Short mmCIF file of C-alpha atoms and ligand atoms in Angstrom, two decimals:
data_model
loop_
_atom_site.label_atom_id
_atom_site.label_comp_id
_atom_site.label_asym_id
_atom_site.label_seq_id
_atom_site.Cartn_x
_atom_site.Cartn_y
_atom_site.Cartn_z
CA MET A 1 -9.48 -17.32 8.69
CA THR A 2 -10.13 -20.20 6.26
CA ASP A 3 -13.79 -19.16 6.05
CA ALA A 4 -12.68 -15.69 5.09
CA LEU A 5 -10.31 -17.18 2.52
CA ASN A 6 -13.05 -19.39 1.05
CA ASP A 7 -15.28 -16.37 0.77
CA LEU A 8 -12.81 -14.64 -1.54
CA LYS A 9 -14.41 -15.99 -4.69
CA PRO A 10 -14.45 -13.40 -7.46
CA GLY A 11 -17.85 -12.31 -8.74
CA ARG A 12 -19.87 -13.71 -5.83
CA VAL A 13 -23.15 -11.89 -5.27
CA ASN A 14 -24.97 -12.41 -1.98
CA MET A 15 -28.08 -11.30 -0.17
CA LYS A 16 -26.03 -9.28 2.31
CA GLY A 17 -24.60 -7.25 -0.59
CA LEU A 18 -28.05 -6.65 -2.01
CA LEU A 19 -29.37 -5.45 1.34
CA ALA A 20 -26.35 -3.19 1.68
CA GLU A 21 -27.21 -1.63 -1.69
CA PHE A 22 -30.76 -0.90 -0.46
CA SER A 23 -29.52 0.51 2.83
CA THR A 24 -27.81 3.37 0.96
CA LEU A 25 -31.14 4.59 -0.40
CA THR A 26 -32.71 7.39 1.60
CA THR A 27 -36.18 8.89 1.49
CA CYS A 28 -35.19 12.52 1.93
CA GLN A 29 -32.19 14.48 0.71
CA ALA A 30 -30.88 17.91 1.75
CA ILE A 31 -30.66 20.26 -1.23
CA GLY A 32 -28.84 23.56 -1.65
CA ARG A 33 -28.20 25.93 -4.57
CA VAL A 34 -24.96 26.90 -6.32
CA GLU A 35 -24.18 30.50 -5.40
CA GLU A 36 -20.67 31.21 -6.70
CA ILE A 37 -18.37 29.41 -9.14
CA HIS A 38 -14.57 29.86 -8.96
CA ALA A 39 -11.71 28.30 -10.93
CA THR A 40 -11.33 25.21 -8.76
CA THR A 41 -14.13 25.46 -6.18
CA LEU A 42 -17.78 26.49 -5.90
CA THR A 43 -19.96 27.82 -3.13
CA VAL A 44 -23.37 26.41 -2.23
CA ARG A 45 -26.04 28.01 -0.05
CA GLY A 46 -28.52 25.98 1.95
CA LEU A 47 -26.45 23.05 3.20
CA SER A 48 -24.53 24.66 6.09
CA GLY A 49 -26.92 23.51 8.80
CA VAL A 50 -26.97 19.87 7.74
CA ALA A 51 -23.64 19.10 6.06
CA GLY A 52 -20.34 18.12 7.69
CA LEU A 53 -16.78 18.85 6.59
CA GLY A 54 -15.48 16.34 4.02
CA GLU A 55 -18.98 15.16 3.05
CA GLN A 56 -19.92 14.47 -0.57
CA VAL A 57 -22.22 16.66 -2.66
CA ALA A 58 -23.69 16.09 -6.16
CA ILE A 59 -24.65 18.96 -8.46
CA ASN A 60 -27.20 18.34 -11.19
CA THR A 61 -26.77 20.78 -14.07
CA GLU A 62 -29.44 22.01 -16.46
CA THR A 63 -27.53 20.27 -19.23
CA GLY A 64 -28.03 16.92 -17.51
CA ARG A 65 -24.52 16.50 -16.09
CA ARG A 66 -23.92 15.28 -12.54
CA VAL A 67 -20.82 16.72 -10.88
CA THR A 68 -19.77 15.33 -7.52
CA GLY A 69 -17.50 17.04 -5.01
CA GLU A 70 -16.29 17.26 -1.44
CA ILE A 71 -16.91 19.96 1.17
CA LEU A 72 -13.63 21.70 1.96
CA GLN A 73 -14.78 24.75 3.94
CA MET A 74 -17.95 25.88 5.68
CA ASN A 75 -19.42 28.98 7.28
CA GLN A 76 -22.86 29.76 8.70
CA SER A 77 -24.53 30.30 5.36
CA THR A 78 -22.45 28.57 2.67
CA VAL A 79 -20.20 25.58 2.03
CA THR A 80 -17.19 25.54 -0.34
CA ILE A 81 -16.98 22.48 -2.54
CA MET A 82 -14.11 21.13 -4.60
CA PRO A 83 -15.48 19.19 -7.59
CA ASP A 84 -14.34 15.70 -8.64
CA GLN A 85 -14.95 16.53 -12.30
CA ASN A 86 -14.63 19.70 -14.40
CA LEU A 87 -17.26 22.40 -13.87
CA GLU A 88 -18.41 22.72 -17.47
CA GLY A 89 -22.13 23.48 -17.64
CA VAL A 90 -22.50 24.19 -13.90
CA ALA A 91 -24.58 27.36 -13.46
CA ILE A 92 -25.64 29.67 -10.64
CA GLY A 93 -28.77 28.29 -9.02
CA ASP A 94 -28.10 24.63 -9.94
CA GLU A 95 -29.29 22.07 -7.43
CA ALA A 96 -26.65 20.67 -5.02
CA MET A 97 -27.63 17.48 -3.22
CA LEU A 98 -25.93 16.38 0.00
CA LEU A 99 -24.82 12.75 -0.37
CA GLY A 100 -23.29 12.36 3.08
CA PRO A 101 -19.94 11.18 4.48
CA ASN A 102 -17.18 9.99 2.23
CA THR A 103 -17.21 6.24 2.76
CA ILE A 104 -16.73 3.01 0.86
CA ALA A 105 -18.18 -0.43 1.48
CA PRO A 106 -15.70 -2.99 0.12
CA ASP A 107 -16.77 -6.54 -0.56
CA ASN A 108 -14.79 -9.76 -1.03
CA SER A 109 -16.18 -9.98 -4.57
CA TRP A 110 -14.03 -6.95 -5.51
CA ILE A 111 -11.02 -9.25 -5.83
CA GLY A 112 -9.92 -9.57 -9.45
CA HIS A 113 -11.32 -6.14 -10.37
CA VAL A 114 -10.09 -2.65 -11.14
CA ILE A 115 -12.07 0.03 -9.33
CA ASP A 116 -12.01 3.81 -9.13
CA PRO A 117 -11.45 5.69 -5.85
CA ALA A 118 -15.23 5.88 -5.29
CA GLY A 119 -15.40 2.07 -5.27
CA GLN A 120 -17.02 1.79 -8.72
CA PRO A 121 -15.73 -0.84 -11.16
CA ILE A 122 -13.90 0.57 -14.19
CA ASP A 123 -13.35 -2.76 -15.92
CA GLY A 124 -16.90 -3.06 -17.24
CA SER A 125 -18.10 -5.39 -14.50
CA PHE A 126 -20.88 -4.96 -11.94
CA LEU A 127 -19.82 -4.96 -8.30
CA MET A 128 -21.82 -5.23 -5.08
CA ARG A 129 -21.26 -3.00 -2.08
CA GLY A 130 -20.18 -4.74 1.07
CA SER A 131 -22.32 -4.76 4.20
CA LYS A 132 -20.16 -2.32 6.19
CA GLU A 133 -19.54 1.33 5.38
CA ARG A 134 -15.98 2.40 6.14
CA SER A 135 -14.70 5.92 6.56
CA LEU A 136 -11.82 6.83 4.27
CA ARG A 137 -10.09 8.34 7.29
CA ASN A 138 -10.25 5.35 9.66
CA ALA A 139 -8.12 5.39 12.79
CA PRO A 140 -5.09 3.07 12.92
CA PRO A 141 -5.13 0.08 15.31
CA ASN A 142 -4.45 0.95 18.96
CA ALA A 143 -0.70 1.46 19.30
CA THR A 144 -0.53 -0.40 22.61
CA LYS A 145 -2.55 -3.37 21.38
CA ARG A 146 -1.22 -3.99 17.90
CA ARG A 147 1.17 -6.89 17.42
CA ALA A 148 4.90 -6.61 16.80
CA LEU A 149 6.24 -7.22 13.28
CA GLY A 150 5.63 -10.81 12.16
CA ALA A 151 7.52 -13.55 10.33
CA ARG A 152 9.70 -13.14 7.26
CA LEU A 153 7.87 -13.29 3.93
CA GLU A 154 8.86 -14.99 0.71
CA THR A 155 9.14 -12.24 -1.91
CA GLY A 156 10.32 -14.08 -5.01
CA ILE A 157 13.29 -11.68 -5.21
CA ALA A 158 16.70 -12.86 -3.94
CA VAL A 159 17.84 -9.57 -2.40
CA PHE A 160 14.57 -9.10 -0.47
CA ASN A 161 14.66 -12.71 0.75
CA THR A 162 18.09 -12.13 2.28
CA LEU A 163 19.85 -8.78 2.70
CA LEU A 164 16.71 -6.62 2.93
CA PRO A 165 14.05 -8.92 4.41
CA LEU A 166 10.35 -8.03 4.36
CA VAL A 167 8.29 -9.29 7.31
CA ARG A 168 4.54 -9.50 7.90
CA GLY A 169 3.20 -6.07 8.90
CA GLN A 170 6.30 -4.17 7.76
CA ARG A 171 6.06 -0.82 5.95
CA LEU A 172 8.72 -0.36 3.33
CA GLY A 173 9.48 2.60 1.04
CA LEU A 174 11.04 2.36 -2.43
CA PHE A 175 12.81 5.65 -3.21
CA SER A 176 14.28 6.76 -6.54
CA GLY A 177 14.23 9.29 -9.34
CA SER A 178 11.95 8.64 -12.29
CA GLY A 179 12.59 5.68 -14.58
CA VAL A 180 14.88 3.79 -12.21
CA GLY A 181 12.52 0.83 -11.74
CA LYS A 182 10.17 1.52 -8.78
CA SER A 183 6.96 0.50 -10.55
CA THR A 184 8.57 -2.58 -12.09
CA LEU A 185 9.88 -3.69 -8.71
CA LEU A 186 6.49 -3.06 -7.13
CA SER A 187 4.85 -5.33 -9.69
CA LYS A 188 7.36 -8.06 -8.82
CA PHE A 189 6.29 -7.79 -5.20
CA ALA A 190 2.64 -7.94 -6.32
CA LYS A 191 3.25 -11.23 -8.08
CA GLY A 192 5.77 -12.93 -5.84
CA THR A 193 5.08 -11.92 -2.23
CA GLN A 194 3.36 -14.29 0.15
CA ALA A 195 -0.06 -12.75 1.00
CA ASP A 196 -3.77 -13.65 0.99
CA VAL A 197 -4.88 -10.53 -0.86
CA VAL A 198 -2.95 -7.81 -2.72
CA VAL A 199 -4.41 -4.29 -2.85
CA ILE A 200 -2.74 -1.98 -5.36
CA ALA A 201 -3.23 1.80 -5.57
CA LEU A 202 -2.09 3.38 -8.85
CA ILE A 203 -2.14 7.15 -8.40
CA GLY A 204 -1.73 9.67 -11.15
CA GLU A 205 -0.65 7.18 -13.82
CA ARG A 206 -1.55 7.63 -17.46
CA GLY A 207 -4.61 5.59 -18.52
CA ARG A 208 -2.48 3.47 -20.84
CA GLU A 209 -0.17 2.56 -17.96
CA VAL A 210 -3.04 1.29 -15.80
CA ARG A 211 -4.20 -0.99 -18.63
CA GLU A 212 -0.65 -2.21 -19.20
CA PHE A 213 -0.14 -2.89 -15.50
CA VAL A 214 -3.32 -4.94 -15.21
CA ASP A 215 -3.06 -6.84 -18.50
CA SER A 216 0.62 -7.44 -19.03
CA VAL A 217 2.47 -6.82 -15.78
CA LEU A 218 0.07 -8.37 -13.28
CA GLY A 219 -1.69 -10.64 -15.80
CA PRO A 220 -4.69 -12.89 -15.06
CA GLU A 221 -2.66 -14.92 -12.56
CA GLY A 222 -1.68 -11.83 -10.50
CA MET A 223 -5.22 -10.38 -10.71
CA LYS A 224 -6.69 -13.53 -9.12
CA ARG A 225 -5.76 -12.30 -5.67
CA SER A 226 -5.64 -8.53 -6.33
CA VAL A 227 -7.85 -5.47 -6.14
CA VAL A 228 -6.52 -2.53 -8.18
CA ILE A 229 -7.63 1.02 -7.36
CA ALA A 230 -6.65 3.47 -10.07
CA ALA A 231 -6.84 7.25 -10.49
CA THR A 232 -5.32 8.60 -13.68
CA SER A 233 -3.30 11.81 -13.93
CA ASP A 234 -6.11 13.72 -15.70
CA GLN A 235 -8.48 13.25 -12.75
CA SER A 236 -9.10 15.89 -10.11
CA PRO A 237 -6.71 16.12 -7.14
CA LEU A 238 -9.54 15.00 -4.84
CA VAL A 239 -9.97 11.78 -6.78
CA ARG A 240 -6.22 11.17 -6.90
CA ARG A 241 -5.90 11.76 -3.17
CA ARG A 242 -8.85 9.49 -2.45
CA CYS A 243 -7.20 6.67 -4.43
CA VAL A 244 -4.78 5.72 -1.63
CA LEU A 245 -7.36 6.30 1.10
CA THR A 246 -9.79 3.95 -0.67
CA ALA A 247 -7.02 1.37 -1.14
CA MET A 248 -6.29 1.55 2.57
CA GLY A 249 -10.01 1.09 3.34
CA VAL A 250 -10.11 -1.98 1.08
CA ALA A 251 -6.98 -3.39 2.74
CA GLU A 252 -8.55 -2.84 6.18
CA HIS A 253 -11.69 -4.67 5.06
CA PHE A 254 -9.65 -7.81 4.34
CA ARG A 255 -7.37 -7.33 7.35
CA ASP A 256 -10.38 -7.28 9.67
CA GLN A 257 -11.30 -10.76 8.43
CA GLY A 258 -7.98 -12.05 9.75
CA LEU A 259 -6.24 -12.05 6.38
CA HIS A 260 -2.74 -10.98 5.48
CA VAL A 261 -2.93 -8.09 3.01
CA LEU A 262 -0.12 -6.74 0.87
CA LEU A 263 -0.82 -3.07 0.12
CA LEU A 264 1.18 -1.48 -2.70
CA ALA A 265 0.93 2.25 -3.40
CA ASP A 266 2.53 3.86 -6.47
CA SER A 267 3.28 6.61 -5.63
CA VAL A 268 3.00 8.43 -2.30
CA THR A 269 4.56 11.45 -3.99
CA ARG A 270 1.57 11.77 -6.32
CA PHE A 271 -0.71 11.35 -3.27
CA ALA A 272 1.11 14.19 -1.47
CA GLU A 273 0.94 16.37 -4.59
CA ALA A 274 -2.81 15.77 -4.87
CA HIS A 275 -3.19 16.65 -1.19
CA ARG A 276 -1.20 19.85 -1.78
CA GLU A 277 -3.63 20.93 -4.51
CA VAL A 278 -6.67 20.20 -2.31
CA ALA A 279 -5.19 21.91 0.76
CA LEU A 280 -4.16 25.03 -1.15
CA ALA A 281 -7.67 25.27 -2.64
CA SER A 282 -9.13 25.10 0.86
CA GLY A 283 -7.05 28.09 1.90
CA GLU A 284 -4.07 26.45 3.62
CA GLN A 285 -0.68 28.11 2.99
CA GLY A 286 2.18 26.19 1.39
CA SER A 287 5.33 25.87 3.47
CA LEU A 288 7.79 22.97 2.97
CA ARG A 289 8.66 23.52 -0.75
CA GLY A 290 5.01 24.41 -1.38
CA PHE A 291 3.62 21.51 0.66
CA PRO A 292 1.17 22.77 3.31
CA PRO A 293 1.77 21.80 6.97
CA SER A 294 -1.06 19.24 6.91
CA THR A 295 0.94 17.10 4.43
CA SER A 296 3.04 15.38 7.05
CA HIS A 297 0.02 14.49 9.17
CA MET A 298 -1.77 13.18 6.09
CA ILE A 299 1.14 10.90 5.16
CA MET A 300 1.86 9.76 8.69
CA SER A 301 -1.74 8.86 9.47
CA LEU A 302 -1.90 6.90 6.22
CA CYS A 303 1.26 4.92 7.04
CA GLU A 304 0.11 4.25 10.61
CA ARG A 305 -3.01 2.52 9.30
CA ALA A 306 -0.81 -0.08 7.60
CA GLY A 307 1.19 -2.50 9.73
CA PRO A 308 0.34 -5.30 12.15
CA GLY A 309 -3.25 -5.60 13.35
CA GLU A 310 -4.64 -6.21 16.83
CA GLY A 311 -6.65 -9.13 18.24
CA HIS A 312 -8.15 -11.42 15.59
CA ALA A 313 -7.41 -9.02 12.74
CA GLY A 314 -4.73 -9.85 10.19
CA ASP A 315 -1.89 -7.57 9.10
CA ILE A 316 -1.26 -5.06 6.34
CA THR A 317 2.23 -5.27 4.90
CA ALA A 318 2.75 -2.12 2.85
CA ILE A 319 5.19 -1.02 0.17
CA PHE A 320 5.09 2.61 -0.91
CA THR A 321 7.02 4.17 -3.79
CA ILE A 322 8.42 7.68 -3.45
CA LEU A 323 9.71 9.75 -6.33
CA VAL A 324 12.81 11.66 -5.30
CA ALA A 325 13.83 14.22 -7.90
CA GLY A 326 17.58 14.14 -8.48
CA SER A 327 17.87 11.39 -5.81
CA ASP A 328 17.49 14.10 -3.14
CA MET A 329 16.58 12.15 -0.01
CA ASP A 330 16.10 15.36 1.99
CA GLU A 331 13.21 16.35 -0.23
CA PRO A 332 10.19 16.94 2.12
CA ILE A 333 8.03 13.94 1.21
CA ALA A 334 11.00 11.53 1.31
CA ASP A 335 12.05 12.99 4.63
CA ILE A 336 8.59 12.60 6.22
CA LEU A 337 8.29 9.03 4.99
CA ARG A 338 11.71 7.83 6.05
CA GLY A 339 10.77 8.70 9.62
CA VAL A 340 7.58 6.64 9.70
CA LEU A 341 8.55 3.55 7.70
CA ASP A 342 10.17 0.33 8.92
CA GLY A 343 12.69 0.37 6.15
CA HIS A 344 13.78 2.23 3.06
CA VAL A 345 15.13 0.89 -0.19
CA ILE A 346 17.01 3.26 -2.47
CA LEU A 347 17.16 2.51 -6.16
CA ASP A 348 20.16 4.07 -7.87
CA ARG A 349 20.22 5.49 -11.38
CA GLN A 350 23.86 4.56 -12.02
CA ILE A 351 23.16 0.93 -11.13
CA ALA A 352 20.10 0.93 -13.41
CA GLU A 353 22.16 2.50 -16.20
CA ARG A 354 24.64 -0.34 -16.12
CA GLY A 355 21.67 -2.70 -16.45
CA ARG A 356 21.33 -4.29 -13.02
CA PHE A 357 17.69 -4.54 -11.91
CA PRO A 358 16.39 -4.14 -9.26
CA ALA A 359 18.87 -1.26 -9.00
CA VAL A 360 19.03 -1.45 -5.19
CA ASP A 361 21.76 0.64 -3.60
CA LEU A 362 22.28 -1.83 -0.80
CA LEU A 363 24.64 0.25 1.30
CA ARG A 364 22.12 3.09 1.58
CA SER A 365 19.09 0.80 2.08
CA VAL A 366 17.88 -0.50 5.44
CA SER A 367 15.27 -3.01 6.58
CA ARG A 368 14.38 -2.39 10.21
CA SER A 369 13.08 -5.95 10.54
CA LEU A 370 16.71 -7.04 10.96
CA PRO A 371 18.27 -8.66 12.98
CA GLU A 372 15.08 -10.39 14.26
CA ALA A 373 13.97 -11.41 10.77
CA ALA A 374 16.97 -13.70 10.24
CA SER A 375 18.70 -16.48 12.19
CA GLN A 376 22.11 -15.90 13.75
CA GLU A 377 23.86 -17.70 10.92
CA GLU A 378 21.91 -15.72 8.32
CA ASN A 379 22.74 -12.46 10.08
CA GLU A 380 26.42 -13.35 9.88
CA ILE A 381 26.13 -13.92 6.13
CA ILE A 382 24.37 -10.53 5.80
CA THR A 383 27.12 -8.77 7.78
CA GLN A 384 29.87 -10.39 5.67
CA ALA A 385 28.11 -9.50 2.40
CA ARG A 386 27.59 -5.87 3.50
CA ARG A 387 31.21 -5.59 4.65
CA LEU A 388 32.47 -6.84 1.27
CA LEU A 389 30.11 -4.58 -0.67
CA GLY A 390 31.23 -1.63 1.46
CA ALA A 391 34.90 -2.37 0.80
CA TYR A 392 34.30 -2.66 -2.95
CA ASP A 393 32.25 0.52 -2.98
CA ARG A 394 34.98 2.54 -1.24
CA ALA A 395 37.63 1.34 -3.68
CA GLU A 396 35.49 1.11 -6.83
CA MET A 397 36.83 4.26 -8.50
CA MET A 398 40.45 3.22 -7.88
CA ILE A 399 39.76 -0.32 -9.10
CA GLN A 400 38.11 0.87 -12.30
CA ALA A 401 40.83 3.43 -12.98
CA GLY A 402 43.42 0.67 -12.58
CA LEU A 403 44.98 2.48 -9.63
CA TYR A 404 44.36 -0.19 -7.03
CA ALA A 405 47.41 -2.36 -6.38
CA ALA A 406 46.39 -5.92 -5.53
CA GLY A 407 47.59 -6.92 -2.07
CA SER A 408 47.29 -3.45 -0.46
CA ASP A 409 44.14 -4.38 1.47
CA PRO A 410 43.01 -7.98 2.05
CA VAL A 411 39.31 -7.05 2.42
CA ILE A 412 39.31 -5.14 -0.89
CA ASP A 413 41.15 -8.03 -2.54
CA ALA A 414 38.47 -10.40 -1.27
CA SER A 415 35.67 -8.08 -2.39
CA ILE A 416 37.10 -7.87 -5.93
CA LYS A 417 37.13 -11.65 -6.07
CA ILE A 418 33.45 -12.09 -5.20
CA TRP A 419 32.06 -8.88 -6.75
CA PRO A 420 30.73 -10.33 -10.04
CA ALA A 421 28.96 -13.20 -8.25
CA LEU A 422 27.48 -10.90 -5.59
CA ASP A 423 26.36 -8.32 -8.18
CA GLN A 424 24.69 -11.13 -10.14
CA PHE A 425 22.98 -12.42 -6.98
CA LEU A 426 21.47 -8.97 -6.31
CA SER A 427 19.59 -9.08 -9.60
CA GLU A 428 18.18 -12.58 -9.30
CA ASP A 429 14.59 -13.73 -8.90
CA GLU A 430 13.92 -16.51 -6.44
CA SER A 431 11.68 -19.34 -7.51
CA GLU A 432 12.13 -21.32 -4.27
CA ASN A 433 12.39 -19.86 -0.77
CA CYS A 434 14.44 -17.65 1.57
CA SER A 435 16.70 -20.52 2.72
CA VAL A 436 17.63 -21.29 -0.87
CA SER A 437 18.37 -17.57 -1.47
CA PHE A 438 20.63 -17.52 1.60
CA GLU A 439 22.42 -20.65 0.37
CA ARG A 440 23.16 -18.93 -2.96
CA LEU A 441 24.30 -15.74 -1.21
CA LYS A 442 26.62 -17.80 0.97
CA GLN A 443 28.07 -19.49 -2.11
CA ALA A 444 28.53 -16.14 -3.85
CA ILE A 445 30.62 -14.68 -1.03
CA SER A 446 32.36 -17.88 0.10
CA PRO A 447 35.56 -17.36 -2.02
CA ALA A 448 36.17 -14.22 0.07
CA LEU A 449 35.96 -16.10 3.34
CA GLU A 450 38.58 -18.75 2.49
N1 ADP B 1 13.70 -5.54 -13.63
C1 ADP B 1 13.92 -4.84 -14.74
N2 ADP B 1 14.48 -5.42 -15.80
C2 ADP B 1 14.73 -4.74 -16.94
N3 ADP B 1 14.43 -3.45 -17.10
C3 ADP B 1 13.88 -2.79 -16.07
C4 ADP B 1 13.59 -3.45 -14.83
N4 ADP B 1 13.04 -2.55 -13.99
C5 ADP B 1 12.99 -1.38 -14.68
N5 ADP B 1 13.50 -1.52 -15.92
C6 ADP B 1 13.63 -0.46 -16.96
O1 ADP B 1 13.44 0.81 -16.35
C7 ADP B 1 12.35 1.49 -16.96
C8 ADP B 1 11.61 2.32 -15.94
O2 ADP B 1 11.07 1.50 -14.95
P1 ADP B 1 9.85 1.95 -14.03
O3 ADP B 1 9.58 0.80 -13.14
O4 ADP B 1 8.75 2.46 -14.85
O5 ADP B 1 10.53 3.14 -13.22
P2 ADP B 1 9.89 4.19 -12.20
O6 ADP B 1 8.62 3.62 -11.70
O7 ADP B 1 10.94 4.33 -11.14
O8 ADP B 1 9.72 5.47 -12.96
C9 ADP B 1 11.52 0.38 -17.57
O9 ADP B 1 10.76 0.84 -18.65
C10 ADP B 1 12.55 -0.61 -17.99
O10 ADP B 1 13.12 -0.23 -19.21
MG1 MG B 2 6.69 4.49 -11.86
#
């Protein structure tokens, strides 16, 4: 474990990496020819006997462009390819070279860098391949052998240190409409959560946002322990979909060295949308609000790969963001995810509009690591705080309209007394630890318990 940690020095180039680079070179390459070109796919003849589904192909055009793509469909004589880039300049008869399975070979030296979903640096640096090729569709750890959820983590955010604890190996979803603070909250987790390595997938963002996230939000301090994998919104759906799969592969690389990895994906909705585009192009029919049936399997198998490891492996603690239009939690992607996660946090627009961030709607949010994640005394504080918040919530409209008569309900009276302190607590950062957060929460609600 410490060896693995010591090895995480940014920019380290080793012999193993160099040999791994050489091992990717082959002496012969299967070549086919472009036969048909459609709007979003193309057909190649000559690779059917040697290629496999999902493998990578590169087309060299007469104009000198190289267009890569993935095999989506095959029959006895042709393969259908979806390109990673636009098809400008691709002509009938162009050479199509089979590159082989879609894999990545992460290396510890990738820490501190921004890479694209193919594992290539996009921050102007040079990066070595690791010594082990990993499939982008790895299987999750054996369900009967993987550990149970681990110990509570320090998050640097008061509400997540107390009322909604995050434990090692937990998978949490952040749900909200757009502009309610998911990405900002995710960046707080990136900076403040206890972990050896942080792997961040930014899917379908604008280019400017990726730059901003790396330079200003994460900053040099946050980048020291992070690998960022980014696919911008203008890239092909294949590349956007691959972004999360690559991030998961990178997280697994560090997990297998016994490390604790924090995986952050923003957003799973964009991942599902990219998958929808790929699946529809490969001939699948849309069903759930246009999402093809394979969407739920795609999301579930992704989530299953995160979580506690088995044997000497470490754990992947994962936080996914989910965009829910109009805060509709029954929307298909939100619905699939809620079922597979160990907790969901709902961010509320009204709370954000009155300026409280993170805008967590505590009464609708759940962390399934409770009650084990907290001591008996802490669980009692959590129950009291939830009871008071619930009472205030039920009576809020009456209170604000001046219709609530003090003395009618002792619990509501108590909740009114502590409300400002509790509301303030929910927005606080935590510079110390979970025990200190609990102490402050206890103080905030104590006037109600007198
Ligand atoms: N912790 C915060 N403090 C202050 N403002 C915030 C905070 N979190 C979010 N915001 C405001 O909300 C806006 C949208 O946040 P963002 O994280 O981009 O939302 P989302 O990812 O849900 O679309 C930000 O530009 C900022 O104005
Ligand atoms: Mg966002």
